[in-house]
Amino acid sequence: MKQSTYTYLLFILLGMITACDTHREYDIEYTPIAPLGGQYRIYVYNQQGEELLKDYCYIANTSGYDPDQCWIRIGEYNENPENPWAINGKITCEISTLTFSGNEIENLAGNVTSSPETFTLMNGRLLLNEATTPSGATADSIHFSFHNSRFPGELFTAQGYRYKGWNGD
């Protein structure tokens, strides 16, 4: 064989090796809490309607993959628990109606393993394809209200959309 044939075969072999799919995007649609689970861009308001926060909210599976429970967290794991919006705990969810709630849930904000603080989450609802993101994309809409035991008598409201990752969202 000629040198050019070997070169040609080498390029084909290199093309086949580099064309392999080494990065895989895993769908979460197989999880028990799909389509509720995910990352949301939310705005938190106090009772007077003042915006307190623009951050992310996360809804995730429990370690036991329970079909009727999920974790909810606003902000980072180490979010300062002194903030009124700092909630992190396991709540109840109903996938067939895309609703979620929880009464006197242990608040693990601040990435603690236990806490005397609690939160109550009410009227949690996900509405599929009912929001428009700042980039103009259609996304799922999320709404809920909550009380944080650190702020007795205060009601906070969160609303937002499923984060899609587009610029401006």
PDB file of C-alpha atoms in Angstrom:
ATOM      1  CA  MET A   1       0.000   0.000   0.000  1.00  0.00           C
ATOM      2  CA  LYS A   2       1.050   3.499  -0.582  1.00  0.00           C
ATOM      3  CA  GLN A   3       1.812   6.041   2.103  1.00  0.00           C
ATOM      4  CA  SER A   4      -1.323   8.048   1.207  1.00  0.00           C
ATOM      5  CA  THR A   5      -3.544   4.997   1.778  1.00  0.00           C
ATOM      6  CA  TYR A   6      -2.118   4.540   5.266  1.00  0.00           C
ATOM      7  CA  THR A   7      -2.647   8.220   5.982  1.00  0.00           C
ATOM      8  CA  TYR A   8      -6.205   7.992   4.706  1.00  0.00           C
ATOM      9  CA  LEU A   9      -6.931   4.957   6.911  1.00  0.00           C
ATOM     10  CA  LEU A  10      -5.369   6.707   9.897  1.00  0.00           C
ATOM     11  CA  PHE A  11      -7.662   9.718   9.436  1.00  0.00           C
ATOM     12  CA  ILE A  12     -10.710   7.467   9.183  1.00  0.00           C
ATOM     13  CA  LEU A  13      -9.687   5.633  12.353  1.00  0.00           C
ATOM     14  CA  LEU A  14      -9.108   8.916  14.199  1.00  0.00           C
ATOM     15  CA  GLY A  15     -12.481  10.189  12.999  1.00  0.00           C
ATOM     16  CA  MET A  16     -14.207   7.083  14.307  1.00  0.00           C
ATOM     17  CA  ILE A  17     -12.510   7.343  17.700  1.00  0.00           C
ATOM     18  CA  THR A  18     -13.213  11.050  18.191  1.00  0.00           C
ATOM     19  CA  ALA A  19     -16.802  10.729  16.986  1.00  0.00           C
ATOM     20  CA  CYS A  20     -17.706   8.553  19.958  1.00  0.00           C
ATOM     21  CA  ASP A  21     -20.190  10.058  22.370  1.00  0.00           C
ATOM     22  CA  THR A  22     -18.160  10.538  25.544  1.00  0.00           C
ATOM     23  CA  HIS A  23     -20.428  13.151  27.144  1.00  0.00           C
ATOM     24  CA  ARG A  24     -23.917  12.030  27.849  1.00  0.00           C
ATOM     25  CA  GLU A  25     -26.930  14.115  28.892  1.00  0.00           C
ATOM     26  CA  TYR A  26     -29.128  12.037  31.151  1.00  0.00           C
ATOM     27  CA  ASP A  27     -32.838  12.685  31.117  1.00  0.00           C
ATOM     28  CA  ILE A  28     -34.506  12.992  34.502  1.00  0.00           C
ATOM     29  CA  GLU A  29     -37.795  11.786  33.078  1.00  0.00           C
ATOM     30  CA  TYR A  30     -37.295   8.372  34.640  1.00  0.00           C
ATOM     31  CA  THR A  31     -37.334   9.741  38.202  1.00  0.00           C
ATOM     32  CA  PRO A  32     -40.429   9.326  40.368  1.00  0.00           C
ATOM     33  CA  ILE A  33     -40.962  13.085  40.735  1.00  0.00           C
ATOM     34  CA  ALA A  34     -40.700  13.973  37.033  1.00  0.00           C
ATOM     35  CA  PRO A  35     -41.721  16.473  35.723  1.00  0.00           C
ATOM     36  CA  LEU A  36     -41.732  18.364  39.040  1.00  0.00           C
ATOM     37  CA  GLY A  37     -38.006  18.030  39.700  1.00  0.00           C
ATOM     38  CA  GLY A  38     -35.543  20.579  38.424  1.00  0.00           C
ATOM     39  CA  GLN A  39     -33.990  24.003  38.794  1.00  0.00           C
ATOM     40  CA  TYR A  40     -36.181  27.103  38.847  1.00  0.00           C
ATOM     41  CA  ARG A  41     -35.419  30.815  38.716  1.00  0.00           C
ATOM     42  CA  ILE A  42     -37.629  32.351  41.393  1.00  0.00           C
ATOM     43  CA  TYR A  43     -38.470  35.683  42.937  1.00  0.00           C
ATOM     44  CA  VAL A  44     -39.364  35.774  46.639  1.00  0.00           C
ATOM     45  CA  TYR A  45     -41.696  38.483  47.934  1.00  0.00           C
ATOM     46  CA  ASN A  46     -42.707  39.510  51.442  1.00  0.00           C
ATOM     47  CA  GLN A  47     -46.295  40.244  52.530  1.00  0.00           C
ATOM     48  CA  GLN A  48     -45.992  43.827  51.335  1.00  0.00           C
ATOM     49  CA  GLY A  49     -45.133  42.614  47.832  1.00  0.00           C
ATOM     50  CA  GLU A  50     -41.521  43.752  48.010  1.00  0.00           C
ATOM     51  CA  GLU A  51     -39.040  41.577  46.144  1.00  0.00           C
ATOM     52  CA  LEU A  52     -36.572  40.114  48.626  1.00  0.00           C
ATOM     53  CA  LEU A  53     -34.643  37.777  46.395  1.00  0.00           C
ATOM     54  CA  LYS A  54     -33.995  36.609  42.859  1.00  0.00           C
ATOM     55  CA  ASP A  55     -32.288  33.225  43.064  1.00  0.00           C
ATOM     56  CA  TYR A  56     -32.687  29.569  42.227  1.00  0.00           C
ATOM     57  CA  CYS A  57     -34.989  26.996  43.740  1.00  0.00           C
ATOM     58  CA  TYR A  58     -34.254  23.305  43.410  1.00  0.00           C
ATOM     59  CA  ILE A  59     -36.676  20.403  43.624  1.00  0.00           C
ATOM     60  CA  ALA A  60     -34.976  17.027  43.786  1.00  0.00           C
ATOM     61  CA  ASN A  61     -35.554  13.339  44.461  1.00  0.00           C
ATOM     62  CA  THR A  62     -35.200  11.844  47.886  1.00  0.00           C
ATOM     63  CA  SER A  63     -32.473   9.235  48.311  1.00  0.00           C
ATOM     64  CA  GLY A  64     -35.193   6.568  48.422  1.00  0.00           C
ATOM     65  CA  TYR A  65     -36.733   7.829  45.152  1.00  0.00           C
ATOM     66  CA  ASP A  66     -40.077   8.312  46.886  1.00  0.00           C
ATOM     67  CA  PRO A  67     -42.905   9.083  44.436  1.00  0.00           C
ATOM     68  CA  ASP A  68     -44.699  11.307  46.968  1.00  0.00           C
ATOM     69  CA  GLN A  69     -41.817  13.223  48.573  1.00  0.00           C
ATOM     70  CA  CYS A  70     -39.111  15.534  47.293  1.00  0.00           C
ATOM     71  CA  TRP A  71     -36.513  17.968  48.523  1.00  0.00           C
ATOM     72  CA  ILE A  72     -36.957  21.694  48.042  1.00  0.00           C
ATOM     73  CA  ARG A  73     -34.225  24.253  48.552  1.00  0.00           C
ATOM     74  CA  ILE A  74     -33.938  27.955  47.841  1.00  0.00           C
ATOM     75  CA  GLY A  75     -30.405  29.142  47.156  1.00  0.00           C
ATOM     76  CA  GLU A  76     -27.214  27.259  47.894  1.00  0.00           C
ATOM     77  CA  TYR A  77     -26.769  24.438  50.398  1.00  0.00           C
ATOM     78  CA  ASN A  78     -24.895  26.788  52.690  1.00  0.00           C
ATOM     79  CA  GLU A  79     -27.513  29.579  52.365  1.00  0.00           C
ATOM     80  CA  ASN A  80     -27.458  31.699  55.521  1.00  0.00           C
ATOM     81  CA  PRO A  81     -30.323  30.301  57.629  1.00  0.00           C
ATOM     82  CA  GLU A  82     -30.924  33.797  59.010  1.00  0.00           C
ATOM     83  CA  ASN A  83     -32.383  34.854  55.650  1.00  0.00           C
ATOM     84  CA  PRO A  84     -36.188  34.685  55.559  1.00  0.00           C
ATOM     85  CA  TRP A  85     -36.178  32.789  52.256  1.00  0.00           C
ATOM     86  CA  ALA A  86     -33.684  30.169  53.436  1.00  0.00           C
ATOM     87  CA  ILE A  87     -35.561  26.871  53.296  1.00  0.00           C
ATOM     88  CA  ASN A  88     -34.258  23.375  52.685  1.00  0.00           C
ATOM     89  CA  GLY A  89     -36.322  20.319  53.518  1.00  0.00           C
ATOM     90  CA  LYS A  90     -38.279  17.286  52.444  1.00  0.00           C
ATOM     91  CA  ILE A  91     -41.862  18.046  51.413  1.00  0.00           C
ATOM     92  CA  THR A  92     -44.835  16.100  50.091  1.00  0.00           C
ATOM     93  CA  CYS A  93     -45.636  16.149  46.387  1.00  0.00           C
ATOM     94  CA  GLU A  94     -48.451  14.880  44.178  1.00  0.00           C
ATOM     95  CA  ILE A  95     -47.114  14.260  40.691  1.00  0.00           C
ATOM     96  CA  SER A  96     -50.495  13.667  39.039  1.00  0.00           C
ATOM     97  CA  THR A  97     -51.597  17.228  39.948  1.00  0.00           C
ATOM     98  CA  LEU A  98     -48.086  18.797  39.991  1.00  0.00           C
ATOM     99  CA  THR A  99     -48.642  20.159  43.488  1.00  0.00           C
ATOM    100  CA  PHE A 100     -46.457  20.169  46.605  1.00  0.00           C
ATOM    101  CA  SER A 101     -46.699  21.253  50.240  1.00  0.00           C
ATOM    102  CA  GLY A 102     -45.385  20.591  53.716  1.00  0.00           C
ATOM    103  CA  ASN A 103     -46.332  21.444  57.281  1.00  0.00           C
ATOM    104  CA  GLU A 104     -43.717  22.106  59.976  1.00  0.00           C
ATOM    105  CA  ILE A 105     -40.855  20.710  57.870  1.00  0.00           C
ATOM    106  CA  GLU A 106     -37.439  20.609  59.527  1.00  0.00           C
ATOM    107  CA  ASN A 107     -35.490  23.455  57.914  1.00  0.00           C
ATOM    108  CA  LEU A 108     -31.986  22.291  57.033  1.00  0.00           C
ATOM    109  CA  ALA A 109     -30.923  25.620  55.484  1.00  0.00           C
ATOM    110  CA  GLY A 110     -27.253  26.270  56.087  1.00  0.00           C
ATOM    111  CA  ASN A 111     -26.400  22.661  55.233  1.00  0.00           C
ATOM    112  CA  VAL A 112     -27.025  21.402  58.753  1.00  0.00           C
ATOM    113  CA  THR A 113     -27.957  17.829  59.652  1.00  0.00           C
ATOM    114  CA  SER A 114     -30.715  18.825  62.056  1.00  0.00           C
ATOM    115  CA  SER A 115     -32.429  22.006  63.168  1.00  0.00           C
ATOM    116  CA  PRO A 116     -35.111  23.190  65.584  1.00  0.00           C
ATOM    117  CA  GLU A 117     -36.267  25.613  62.868  1.00  0.00           C
ATOM    118  CA  THR A 118     -39.128  24.678  60.545  1.00  0.00           C
ATOM    119  CA  PHE A 119     -40.981  25.937  57.516  1.00  0.00           C
ATOM    120  CA  THR A 120     -44.473  25.389  56.188  1.00  0.00           C
ATOM    121  CA  LEU A 121     -44.975  25.418  52.440  1.00  0.00           C
ATOM    122  CA  MET A 122     -48.447  25.968  50.992  1.00  0.00           C
ATOM    123  CA  ASN A 123     -50.124  26.072  47.595  1.00  0.00           C
ATOM    124  CA  GLY A 124     -47.117  24.775  45.683  1.00  0.00           C
ATOM    125  CA  ARG A 125     -47.982  24.327  42.037  1.00  0.00           C
ATOM    126  CA  LEU A 126     -46.188  23.724  38.781  1.00  0.00           C
ATOM    127  CA  LEU A 127     -47.947  24.809  35.585  1.00  0.00           C
ATOM    128  CA  LEU A 128     -46.487  23.265  32.451  1.00  0.00           C
ATOM    129  CA  ASN A 129     -45.536  25.709  29.668  1.00  0.00           C
ATOM    130  CA  GLU A 130     -47.240  28.653  31.398  1.00  0.00           C
ATOM    131  CA  ALA A 131     -44.274  31.020  31.763  1.00  0.00           C
ATOM    132  CA  THR A 132     -42.206  33.080  29.376  1.00  0.00           C
ATOM    133  CA  THR A 133     -38.581  33.539  30.379  1.00  0.00           C
ATOM    134  CA  PRO A 134     -36.737  36.854  29.901  1.00  0.00           C
ATOM    135  CA  SER A 135     -35.105  35.361  26.787  1.00  0.00           C
ATOM    136  CA  GLY A 136     -38.570  34.686  25.351  1.00  0.00           C
ATOM    137  CA  ALA A 137     -38.533  30.903  25.780  1.00  0.00           C
ATOM    138  CA  THR A 138     -41.595  29.045  27.017  1.00  0.00           C
ATOM    139  CA  ALA A 139     -41.047  27.343  30.373  1.00  0.00           C
ATOM    140  CA  ASP A 140     -42.921  25.782  33.258  1.00  0.00           C
ATOM    141  CA  SER A 141     -44.241  28.186  35.885  1.00  0.00           C
ATOM    142  CA  ILE A 142     -43.810  27.574  39.634  1.00  0.00           C
ATOM    143  CA  HIS A 143     -45.640  29.221  42.549  1.00  0.00           C
ATOM    144  CA  PHE A 144     -45.717  28.628  46.320  1.00  0.00           C
ATOM    145  CA  SER A 145     -46.053  30.403  49.654  1.00  0.00           C
ATOM    146  CA  PHE A 146     -44.206  29.609  52.860  1.00  0.00           C
ATOM    147  CA  HIS A 147     -43.720  30.524  56.507  1.00  0.00           C
ATOM    148  CA  ASN A 148     -40.264  30.330  58.072  1.00  0.00           C
ATOM    149  CA  SER A 149     -40.276  29.731  61.851  1.00  0.00           C
ATOM    150  CA  ARG A 150     -37.469  32.281  62.251  1.00  0.00           C
ATOM    151  CA  PHE A 151     -39.973  34.931  61.140  1.00  0.00           C
ATOM    152  CA  PRO A 152     -43.242  34.172  62.955  1.00  0.00           C
ATOM    153  CA  GLY A 153     -46.358  35.539  61.302  1.00  0.00           C
ATOM    154  CA  GLU A 154     -44.579  36.435  58.051  1.00  0.00           C
ATOM    155  CA  LEU A 155     -45.809  34.938  54.791  1.00  0.00           C
ATOM    156  CA  PHE A 156     -43.438  34.779  51.835  1.00  0.00           C
ATOM    157  CA  THR A 157     -44.410  34.095  48.246  1.00  0.00           C
ATOM    158  CA  ALA A 158     -42.181  32.597  45.573  1.00  0.00           C
ATOM    159  CA  GLN A 159     -42.893  32.545  41.881  1.00  0.00           C
ATOM    160  CA  GLY A 160     -40.819  31.907  38.819  1.00  0.00           C
ATOM    161  CA  TYR A 161     -40.061  29.574  35.965  1.00  0.00           C
ATOM    162  CA  ARG A 162     -38.053  26.478  35.125  1.00  0.00           C
ATOM    163  CA  TYR A 163     -34.513  27.577  34.353  1.00  0.00           C
ATOM    164  CA  LYS A 164     -33.522  26.787  30.745  1.00  0.00           C
ATOM    165  CA  GLY A 165     -29.996  28.212  30.759  1.00  0.00           C
ATOM    166  CA  TRP A 166     -30.481  30.756  27.998  1.00  0.00           C
ATOM    167  CA  ASN A 167     -28.682  34.114  28.193  1.00  0.00           C
ATOM    168  CA  GLY A 168     -30.760  36.555  30.201  1.00  0.00           C
ATOM    169  CA  ASP A 169     -32.763  33.893  32.004  1.00  0.00           C
TER     170      ASP A 169
END
